[in-house]
mmCIF file of C-alpha atoms and ligand atoms in Angstrom:
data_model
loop_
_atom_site.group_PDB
_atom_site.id
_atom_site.type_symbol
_atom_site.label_atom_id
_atom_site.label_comp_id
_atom_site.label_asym_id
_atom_site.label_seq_id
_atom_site.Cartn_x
_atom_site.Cartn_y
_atom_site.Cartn_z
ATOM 1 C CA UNK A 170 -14.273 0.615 8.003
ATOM 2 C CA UNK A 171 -12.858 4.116 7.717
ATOM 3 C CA UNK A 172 -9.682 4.363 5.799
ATOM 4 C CA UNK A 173 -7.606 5.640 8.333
ATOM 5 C CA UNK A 174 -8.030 2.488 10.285
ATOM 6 C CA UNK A 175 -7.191 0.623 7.576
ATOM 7 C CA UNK A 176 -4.451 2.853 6.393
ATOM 8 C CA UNK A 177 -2.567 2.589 10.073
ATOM 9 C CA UNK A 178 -2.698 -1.360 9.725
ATOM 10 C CA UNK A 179 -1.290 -1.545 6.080
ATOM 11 C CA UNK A 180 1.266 0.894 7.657
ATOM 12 C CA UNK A 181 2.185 -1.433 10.687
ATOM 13 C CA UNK A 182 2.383 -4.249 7.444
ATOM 14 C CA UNK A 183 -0.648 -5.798 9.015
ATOM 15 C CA UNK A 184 -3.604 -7.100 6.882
ATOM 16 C CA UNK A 185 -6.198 -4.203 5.992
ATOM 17 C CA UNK A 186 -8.764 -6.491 6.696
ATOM 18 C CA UNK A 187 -8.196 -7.961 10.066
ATOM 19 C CA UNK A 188 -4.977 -6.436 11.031
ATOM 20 C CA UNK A 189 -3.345 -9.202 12.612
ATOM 21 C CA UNK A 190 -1.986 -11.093 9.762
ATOM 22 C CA UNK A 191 1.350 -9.940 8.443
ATOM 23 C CA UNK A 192 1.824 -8.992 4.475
ATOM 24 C CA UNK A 193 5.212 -10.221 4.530
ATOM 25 C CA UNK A 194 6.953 -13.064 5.304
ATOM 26 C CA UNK A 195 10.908 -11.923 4.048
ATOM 27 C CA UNK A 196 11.831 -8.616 3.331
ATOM 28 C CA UNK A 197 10.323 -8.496 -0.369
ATOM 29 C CA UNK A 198 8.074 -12.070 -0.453
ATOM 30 C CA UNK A 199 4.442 -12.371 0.888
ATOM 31 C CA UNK A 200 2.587 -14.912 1.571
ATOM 32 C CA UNK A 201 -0.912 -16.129 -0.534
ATOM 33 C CA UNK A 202 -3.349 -15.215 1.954
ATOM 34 C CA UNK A 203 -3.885 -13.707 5.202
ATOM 35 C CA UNK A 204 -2.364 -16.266 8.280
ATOM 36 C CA UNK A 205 -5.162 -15.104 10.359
ATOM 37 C CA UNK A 206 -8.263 -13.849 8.418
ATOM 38 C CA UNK A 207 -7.961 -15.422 4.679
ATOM 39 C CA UNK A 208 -7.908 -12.517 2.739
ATOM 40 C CA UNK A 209 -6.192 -13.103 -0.506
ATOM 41 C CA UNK A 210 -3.500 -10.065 -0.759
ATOM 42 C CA UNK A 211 -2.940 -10.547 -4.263
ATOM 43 C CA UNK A 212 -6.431 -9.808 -5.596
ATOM 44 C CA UNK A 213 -5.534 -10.409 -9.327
ATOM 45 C CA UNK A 214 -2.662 -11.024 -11.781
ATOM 46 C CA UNK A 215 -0.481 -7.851 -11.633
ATOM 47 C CA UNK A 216 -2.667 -6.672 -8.816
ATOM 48 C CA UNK A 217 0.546 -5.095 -6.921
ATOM 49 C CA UNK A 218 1.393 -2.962 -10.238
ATOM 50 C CA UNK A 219 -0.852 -0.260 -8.376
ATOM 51 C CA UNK A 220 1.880 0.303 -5.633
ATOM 52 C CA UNK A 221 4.551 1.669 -8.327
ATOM 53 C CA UNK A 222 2.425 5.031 -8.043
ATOM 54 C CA UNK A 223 3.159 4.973 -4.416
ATOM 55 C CA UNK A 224 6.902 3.830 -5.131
ATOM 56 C CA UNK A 225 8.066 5.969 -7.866
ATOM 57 C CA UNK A 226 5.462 8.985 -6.674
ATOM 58 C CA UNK A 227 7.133 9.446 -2.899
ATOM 59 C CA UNK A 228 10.843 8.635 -4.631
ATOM 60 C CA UNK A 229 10.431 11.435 -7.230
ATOM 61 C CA UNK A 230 9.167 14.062 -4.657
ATOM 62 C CA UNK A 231 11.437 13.650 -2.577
ATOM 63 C CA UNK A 232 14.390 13.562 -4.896
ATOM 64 C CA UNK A 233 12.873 16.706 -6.404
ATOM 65 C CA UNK A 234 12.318 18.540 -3.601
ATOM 66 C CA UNK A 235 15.644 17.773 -1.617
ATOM 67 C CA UNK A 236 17.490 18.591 -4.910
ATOM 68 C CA UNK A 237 15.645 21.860 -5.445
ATOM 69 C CA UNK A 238 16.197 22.808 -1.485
ATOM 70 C CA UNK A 239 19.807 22.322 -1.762
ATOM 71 C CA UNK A 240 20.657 23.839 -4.902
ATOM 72 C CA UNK A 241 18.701 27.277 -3.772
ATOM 73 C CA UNK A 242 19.888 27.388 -0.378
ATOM 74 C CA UNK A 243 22.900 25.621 -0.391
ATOM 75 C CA UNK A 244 26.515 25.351 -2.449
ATOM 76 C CA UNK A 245 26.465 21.489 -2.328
ATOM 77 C CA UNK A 246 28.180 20.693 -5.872
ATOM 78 C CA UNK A 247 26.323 19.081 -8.816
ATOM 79 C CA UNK A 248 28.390 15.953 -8.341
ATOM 80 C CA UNK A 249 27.860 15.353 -4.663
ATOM 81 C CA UNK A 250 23.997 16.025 -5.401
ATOM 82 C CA UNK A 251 24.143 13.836 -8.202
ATOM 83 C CA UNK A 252 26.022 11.061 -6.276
ATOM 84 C CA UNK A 253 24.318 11.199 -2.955
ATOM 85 C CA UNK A 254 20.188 11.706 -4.757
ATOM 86 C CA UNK A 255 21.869 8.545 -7.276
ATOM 87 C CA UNK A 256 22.402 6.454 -3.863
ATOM 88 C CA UNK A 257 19.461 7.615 -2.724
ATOM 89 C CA UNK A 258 17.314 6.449 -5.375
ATOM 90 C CA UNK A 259 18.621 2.937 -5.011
ATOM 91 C CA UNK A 260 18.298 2.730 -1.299
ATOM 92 C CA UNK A 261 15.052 4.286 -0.579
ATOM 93 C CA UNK A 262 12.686 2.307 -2.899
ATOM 94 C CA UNK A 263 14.297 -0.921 -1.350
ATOM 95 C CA UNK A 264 13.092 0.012 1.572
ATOM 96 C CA UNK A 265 10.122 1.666 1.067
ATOM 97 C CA UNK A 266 9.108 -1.498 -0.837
ATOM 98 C CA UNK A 267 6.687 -2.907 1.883
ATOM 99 C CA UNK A 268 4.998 0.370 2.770
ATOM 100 C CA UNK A 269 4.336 1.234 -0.945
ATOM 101 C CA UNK A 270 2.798 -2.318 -1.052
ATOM 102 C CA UNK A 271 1.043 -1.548 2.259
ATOM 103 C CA UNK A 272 -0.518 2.100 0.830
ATOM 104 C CA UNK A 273 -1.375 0.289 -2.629
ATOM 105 C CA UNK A 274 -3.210 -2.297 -0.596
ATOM 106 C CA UNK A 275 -5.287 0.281 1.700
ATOM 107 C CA UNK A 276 -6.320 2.467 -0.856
ATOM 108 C CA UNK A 277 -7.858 -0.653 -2.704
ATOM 109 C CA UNK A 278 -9.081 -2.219 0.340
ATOM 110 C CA UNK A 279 -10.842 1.565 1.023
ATOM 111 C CA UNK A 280 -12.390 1.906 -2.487
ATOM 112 C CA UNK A 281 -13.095 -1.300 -3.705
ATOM 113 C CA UNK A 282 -13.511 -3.894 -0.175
ATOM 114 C CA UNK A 283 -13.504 -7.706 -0.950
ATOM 115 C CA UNK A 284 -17.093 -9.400 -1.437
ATOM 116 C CA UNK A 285 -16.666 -10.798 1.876
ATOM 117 C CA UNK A 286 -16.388 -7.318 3.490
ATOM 118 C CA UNK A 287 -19.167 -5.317 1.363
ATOM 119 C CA UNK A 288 -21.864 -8.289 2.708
ATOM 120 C CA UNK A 289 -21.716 -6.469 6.253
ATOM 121 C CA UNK A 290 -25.038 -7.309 8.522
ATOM 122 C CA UNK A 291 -27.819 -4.437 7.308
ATOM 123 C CA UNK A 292 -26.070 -2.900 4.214
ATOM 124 C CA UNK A 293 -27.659 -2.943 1.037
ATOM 125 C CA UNK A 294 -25.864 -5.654 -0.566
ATOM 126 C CA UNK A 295 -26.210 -8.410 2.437
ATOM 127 C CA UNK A 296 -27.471 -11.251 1.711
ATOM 128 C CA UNK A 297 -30.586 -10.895 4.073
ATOM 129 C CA UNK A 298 -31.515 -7.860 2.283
ATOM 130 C CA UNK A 299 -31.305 -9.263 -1.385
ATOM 131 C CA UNK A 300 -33.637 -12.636 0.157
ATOM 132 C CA UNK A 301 -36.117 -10.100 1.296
ATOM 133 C CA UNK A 302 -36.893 -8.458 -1.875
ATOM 134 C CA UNK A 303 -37.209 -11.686 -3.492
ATOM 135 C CA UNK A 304 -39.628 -13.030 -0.571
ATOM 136 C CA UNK A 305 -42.018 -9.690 -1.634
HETATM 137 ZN ZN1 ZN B 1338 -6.391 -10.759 7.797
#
């Protein structure tokens, strides 16, 4: 499955696998396991730890980049920057929350699939193919 297919469901807060099952159920609380497919979203212990590069990351550009815009180009005051970035900093992760979650999960997904998906009909780790070279 290419990764911008998987990317666009993560993005819609679908599951990467099937894309119908939501990753949340409540704004920050998900549930076990895929409703519709089965796929456990929390792969391991600490497994969501990941999407804190995608969380911090996007926060910190765009704080830095918004702060460097406006201090070149405009006469906002240090305290206004300070106080509106500040609010900023609060409000965004809290939202961006789910989609950090969401690009954590499809970059995974894209570079290491589940043992379920990597068994695909003709690939080199199916079943069929491993029960052939031991039939030899
Ligand atoms: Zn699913």
């Amino acid at each position: 499955m290419s990764f911008w297919k998987i990317l666009g469901r993560t993005l819609r807060l679908r599951c990467p696998q099937c894309g119908a099952g939501r990753l949340f159920d409540g704004w920050f609380s998900m549930p076990r396991q895929c409703e519709a497919c089965g796929l456990k979203f929390e792969r391991e212990p600490g497994y969501f730890l990941g999407s804190i590069y995608f969380h911090d990351g996007v926060t910190a550009i765009i704080v830095t980049v918004t702060a460097l815009t406006l201090m070149m180009l405009t006469d906002v005051s240090e305290r206004t920057l300070l106080i509106s970035l500040g609010a900023f900093c609060v409000l965004f992760p809290a939202w961006f929350f789910r989609y950090a979650r969401g690009l954590w999960m499809a970059w995974d997904h894209f570079a290491d699939p589940p043992q379920n998906a990597k068994a695909m009909p003709g690939s080199a780790a199916s079943p069929s193919t491993e029960r052939t070279a031991i039939n030899r």
